[in-house]
Amino acid sequence: MQTKLVKALFGGALVLALAGGAVAQESRLKSSAEMYDSFVEATKGRTIAWVPQATGMPLTDGWTQVMRQEAADLGMTLEMRDAAFSSTKMTQAVNALILEKPDVLVVHNFDVQLLARALRKAEEAGIYVVQLNMVSNYKTDAFVGGNWREIARGMGEDIVARCSRDQGKSGKVAHIQGDLTSDVSILESEGLKAAFEGHDGIEIVVDQAAQWDPNKAREITASALQQHPDLCAIVGHWGPMTMGAGQAVKAAGKSDQVTIYSTGENPQFICDAIKDGVLDRYWSVDNLKQGRDVMLTIKYLLQMNQPPGTFRLAGYSPVEILDKDNVERRCWK
């Protein structure tokens, strides 16, 4: 009798456990379905406005490719306004978009001041603002891009190790900036100088802006090599621009003497330049991954559904150092 009772109780408990498990399973499935429905409701049909400095270069075209594809997959619309390297066009485009009221505005700033007032105005108009790779003096809902100060500090520390007089080198460095008022130039200059601080054997003998132009970088470098034939390193703020400096070094027959440092996106021509000795040490931030990070940030902002200006989020891009030893298959075509 006791055995039958135990079996009956065990059987009842098992049925209840199974039933409870089924309810829990149904609850979990329902929760997942509700979560997905909430995600779709927050994202589908939304409009992203994208204002790059210019199209037709791997940096911005890579971002656009990723953002456009993912937006389409999510049922979102990506509208682009090409500033065509014109600060006036960029300002006009952003001000016009504020009146159109997209859900999200993504901008690639020319400098730290140009859009500061307009970006504040966009948030006040109810538009989320994501700044990509170069941030304004006005910090918006989110920034996605490189940690340029720390990237430059890393390049500077590498230069100290390779070019100091303790290594039998001159310690002379040429510093080629992009635009002096851009966030990248300001932060990379700070990081480089911080790395050199306290190292008396390292000296920046040339410090000029090439305005992101490889031809200007080539001219600056040719002149620097004439003035300082024992130059040890060149550090430039953007790979495609710094390739002009590397070409000047090759033309002067000084590739074995001068190490070329730079940073930026990683299309195949950058890896080819490293293989060819036009660039030597390259701090790579993958712009295709940055495009995905932008879209992830947008999805989070839309789902959190807080008023624009509530958050000040930052997503700093992972960095990989490329040189001849590891450059194979590190760039996208």
XYZ file of C-alpha atoms in Angstrom:
333
model
C 0.000 0.000 0.000
C 2.822 2.345 0.962
C 4.683 1.528 -2.256
C 1.583 2.279 -4.369
C 1.146 5.584 -2.548
C 4.763 6.573 -3.176
C 4.428 5.679 -6.858
C 1.220 7.666 -7.120
C 2.749 10.687 -5.454
C 5.884 10.429 -7.620
C 3.775 10.102 -10.742
C 1.693 13.107 -9.799
C 4.786 15.124 -9.063
C 6.265 14.117 -12.400
C 3.118 15.206 -14.239
C 3.136 18.505 -12.381
C 6.835 18.984 -13.125
C 6.322 18.253 -16.791
C 3.316 20.529 -16.896
C 5.264 23.227 -15.091
C 8.136 22.770 -17.511
C 5.753 23.097 -20.438
C 4.325 26.305 -18.970
C 7.828 27.656 -18.377
C 8.821 26.693 -21.910
C 5.734 28.380 -23.316
C 6.475 31.451 -21.199
C 10.037 31.642 -22.471
C 8.923 31.242 -26.062
C 6.262 33.871 -25.618
C 8.805 36.231 -24.060
C 11.189 35.735 -26.980
C 8.413 36.363 -29.466
C 7.386 39.512 -27.640
C 11.009 40.666 -27.550
C 11.339 40.210 -31.308
C 8.034 41.975 -31.943
C 9.247 44.872 -29.809
C 12.501 45.019 -31.796
C 10.624 45.098 -35.112
C 8.248 47.750 -33.845
C 11.189 49.942 -32.770
C 13.174 49.648 -36.003
C 10.994 48.824 -39.005
C 10.038 51.781 -41.174
C 12.481 54.161 -39.508
C 14.618 56.570 -41.530
C 18.363 57.074 -41.115
C 19.931 60.171 -42.678
C 23.651 59.817 -43.419
C 25.946 62.770 -44.189
C 29.540 61.757 -45.032
C 32.292 64.219 -45.900
C 32.397 62.726 -49.398
C 31.632 59.559 -51.318
C 33.942 57.761 -53.723
C 36.610 56.755 -51.201
C 36.909 53.412 -49.363
C 36.438 54.952 -45.910
C 32.970 56.406 -46.459
C 31.877 53.953 -49.162
C 32.622 51.049 -46.811
C 30.453 52.573 -44.098
C 27.669 53.291 -46.597
C 27.719 49.768 -48.014
C 27.250 48.156 -44.594
C 24.673 50.669 -43.346
C 22.615 50.513 -46.534
C 22.499 46.702 -46.576
C 21.556 46.323 -42.921
C 18.991 49.104 -43.104
C 17.349 47.346 -46.050
C 17.361 44.022 -44.165
C 15.608 45.678 -41.219
C 12.994 47.479 -43.323
C 14.607 50.849 -42.647
C 15.417 53.616 -45.121
C 18.916 55.072 -45.506
C 19.010 58.519 -47.092
C 22.447 59.921 -47.918
C 23.537 63.522 -48.510
C 27.024 63.734 -50.002
C 28.906 66.813 -48.717
C 31.450 66.397 -51.556
C 34.298 67.725 -49.379
C 32.396 70.982 -48.834
C 31.781 72.223 -45.292
C 29.093 74.524 -46.667
C 27.245 71.634 -48.298
C 27.487 69.593 -45.113
C 26.014 72.386 -43.006
C 23.218 72.945 -45.517
C 22.461 69.212 -45.682
C 22.252 68.815 -41.904
C 20.032 71.891 -41.501
C 17.701 70.663 -44.268
C 17.494 67.212 -42.676
C 16.525 68.700 -39.321
C 13.418 70.098 -41.029
C 12.723 66.688 -42.632
C 13.009 64.987 -39.209
C 14.521 61.554 -39.900
C 14.579 59.219 -36.902
C 18.387 59.134 -36.792
C 21.109 61.394 -38.186
C 24.631 60.010 -38.752
C 27.396 62.524 -39.500
C 31.107 62.372 -40.367
C 32.325 65.762 -39.104
C 34.832 67.969 -40.931
C 35.996 69.575 -37.697
C 35.089 69.980 -34.050
C 33.110 73.222 -34.428
C 31.317 73.216 -37.801
C 28.182 71.244 -36.832
C 28.162 71.781 -33.063
C 25.115 74.068 -33.023
C 23.242 72.095 -35.709
C 23.704 68.761 -33.931
C 22.274 70.185 -30.707
C 19.361 71.528 -32.737
C 18.791 68.086 -34.286
C 18.510 66.444 -30.865
C 16.159 69.179 -29.688
C 14.016 68.425 -32.762
C 13.685 64.790 -31.637
C 16.366 63.238 -33.871
C 18.949 60.800 -32.515
C 22.464 61.818 -33.610
C 25.379 59.428 -34.088
C 28.807 60.906 -34.876
C 31.091 58.640 -36.872
C 34.886 58.589 -36.488
C 35.307 62.339 -35.913
C 33.441 63.926 -33.049
C 32.224 67.509 -32.627
C 32.767 69.768 -29.637
C 29.085 69.041 -28.970
C 28.706 65.439 -27.848
C 25.501 63.832 -29.109
C 23.628 60.593 -28.340
C 26.502 58.433 -29.557
C 29.980 58.326 -31.051
C 31.395 55.375 -33.007
C 35.028 55.486 -34.096
C 38.674 55.173 -33.217
C 40.218 56.153 -29.910
C 42.594 58.469 -31.749
C 44.506 59.727 -28.733
C 45.414 56.199 -27.606
C 46.134 55.059 -31.163
C 48.638 57.897 -31.561
C 50.116 57.166 -28.159
C 50.729 53.588 -29.327
C 52.417 54.793 -32.502
C 54.502 57.249 -30.476
C 55.680 54.594 -28.048
C 56.687 52.416 -30.982
C 58.648 55.324 -32.472
C 60.441 55.875 -29.155
C 61.490 52.209 -29.114
C 62.762 52.320 -32.704
C 64.141 55.833 -33.181
C 65.691 56.903 -29.888
C 69.368 57.772 -29.754
C 69.837 54.759 -27.484
C 69.124 52.712 -30.611
C 71.736 54.646 -32.573
C 69.056 56.619 -34.435
C 68.571 60.373 -34.846
C 65.249 60.526 -32.969
C 63.901 62.893 -35.634
C 60.210 62.577 -36.497
C 58.033 64.219 -39.155
C 54.412 64.672 -38.069
C 51.914 65.032 -40.929
C 48.458 66.014 -39.761
C 45.183 66.034 -41.679
C 43.095 69.133 -40.979
C 44.273 71.019 -37.880
C 40.686 71.579 -36.673
C 39.528 67.974 -37.051
C 38.944 65.781 -34.026
C 41.388 63.184 -35.374
C 44.228 65.687 -35.761
C 43.682 67.232 -32.345
C 43.533 63.917 -30.491
C 46.343 62.223 -32.407
C 48.608 65.224 -31.803
C 47.862 65.001 -28.078
C 48.549 61.255 -27.984
C 51.789 61.512 -29.944
C 53.165 64.296 -27.787
C 52.179 62.417 -24.622
C 54.181 59.399 -25.824
C 57.233 61.571 -26.563
C 57.068 63.470 -23.266
C 60.154 62.802 -21.161
C 62.097 61.295 -24.066
C 64.706 63.941 -24.849
C 66.084 61.863 -27.693
C 62.873 62.177 -29.721
C 62.191 65.409 -31.578
C 59.351 66.412 -33.917
C 61.313 68.334 -36.544
C 58.410 68.798 -39.008
C 54.777 69.329 -37.968
C 52.487 70.286 -40.877
C 48.955 69.666 -42.133
C 48.414 68.035 -45.526
C 44.619 68.508 -45.511
C 44.156 64.735 -46.055
C 45.818 65.099 -49.475
C 48.496 62.498 -50.443
C 50.114 64.944 -52.879
C 50.608 67.500 -50.108
C 51.950 64.769 -47.837
C 54.439 63.830 -50.552
C 55.599 67.454 -50.884
C 55.958 67.898 -47.124
C 57.981 64.693 -46.875
C 60.290 65.509 -49.798
C 61.090 68.838 -48.170
C 61.574 67.221 -44.751
C 64.058 64.714 -46.159
C 66.093 67.528 -47.699
C 66.157 69.467 -44.428
C 66.698 66.397 -42.243
C 68.484 63.667 -44.214
C 68.768 61.583 -41.010
C 64.977 61.548 -40.420
C 63.950 58.356 -38.596
C 60.123 58.231 -38.720
C 57.062 59.791 -40.322
C 53.678 59.570 -38.640
C 50.579 60.558 -40.605
C 46.965 60.820 -39.466
C 45.340 58.798 -42.261
C 46.634 55.921 -44.382
C 45.628 57.092 -47.879
C 47.141 60.533 -47.183
C 50.302 59.074 -45.611
C 50.899 56.902 -48.676
C 52.052 60.103 -50.379
C 54.726 60.462 -47.689
C 55.772 56.847 -48.171
C 56.132 57.342 -51.901
C 58.440 60.323 -51.285
C 60.588 58.199 -48.966
C 60.839 55.443 -51.586
C 61.727 57.938 -54.294
C 64.528 59.266 -52.071
C 65.871 55.748 -51.531
C 65.422 55.988 -47.759
C 62.938 53.174 -47.101
C 65.479 51.300 -44.963
C 66.073 54.392 -42.827
C 62.624 55.959 -42.366
C 59.694 54.079 -40.792
C 56.262 55.206 -42.030
C 53.445 55.118 -39.450
C 49.767 55.695 -40.045
C 46.236 54.643 -39.147
C 42.779 54.323 -40.690
C 40.586 51.900 -42.593
C 41.884 48.734 -44.219
C 40.921 48.335 -47.897
C 43.176 46.105 -49.999
C 45.308 48.963 -51.318
C 46.467 49.653 -47.741
C 47.715 46.082 -47.371
C 49.359 46.364 -50.792
C 51.104 49.561 -49.659
C 52.418 47.764 -46.570
C 53.701 44.875 -48.691
C 55.402 47.361 -51.015
C 57.055 49.295 -48.159
C 55.061 52.483 -48.806
C 53.631 52.097 -45.281
C 55.454 50.217 -42.509
C 53.430 50.243 -39.285
C 49.663 50.693 -39.574
C 47.103 50.948 -36.751
C 44.017 49.550 -38.490
C 40.392 50.278 -37.522
C 38.139 48.166 -39.762
C 35.567 50.557 -41.247
C 33.213 47.745 -42.299
C 33.000 46.708 -38.646
C 32.485 50.370 -37.750
C 29.497 50.428 -40.105
C 28.008 47.479 -38.231
C 28.713 49.218 -34.906
C 26.826 52.284 -36.124
C 23.798 50.176 -36.986
C 23.971 48.351 -33.648
C 24.079 51.692 -31.841
C 21.073 52.913 -33.816
C 19.105 49.765 -32.948
C 19.841 50.259 -29.247
C 18.849 53.934 -29.295
C 15.561 53.163 -31.028
C 14.710 50.323 -28.649
C 15.577 52.299 -25.499
C 13.083 54.885 -26.771
C 14.368 57.735 -24.608
C 14.338 61.367 -25.765
C 17.343 62.307 -27.932
C 20.067 63.827 -25.790
C 19.401 61.427 -22.885
C 22.564 59.387 -23.454
C 26.158 60.105 -24.385
C 27.238 56.677 -25.629
C 30.634 55.805 -27.106
C 31.756 52.761 -29.067
C 35.517 52.722 -29.676
C 36.741 50.553 -32.531
C 39.138 47.634 -31.939
C 42.634 48.230 -33.326
C 44.992 45.856 -35.111
C 48.606 46.742 -35.902
C 49.555 45.727 -39.428
C 53.055 45.305 -40.853
C 54.772 43.106 -43.433
C 54.803 40.135 -41.064
C 51.025 39.861 -40.633
C 49.444 41.793 -43.498
C 48.195 38.817 -45.529
C 44.380 38.601 -45.648
C 43.927 41.498 -43.186
C 42.269 43.862 -45.686
C 38.949 43.802 -47.496
C 38.635 44.051 -51.271
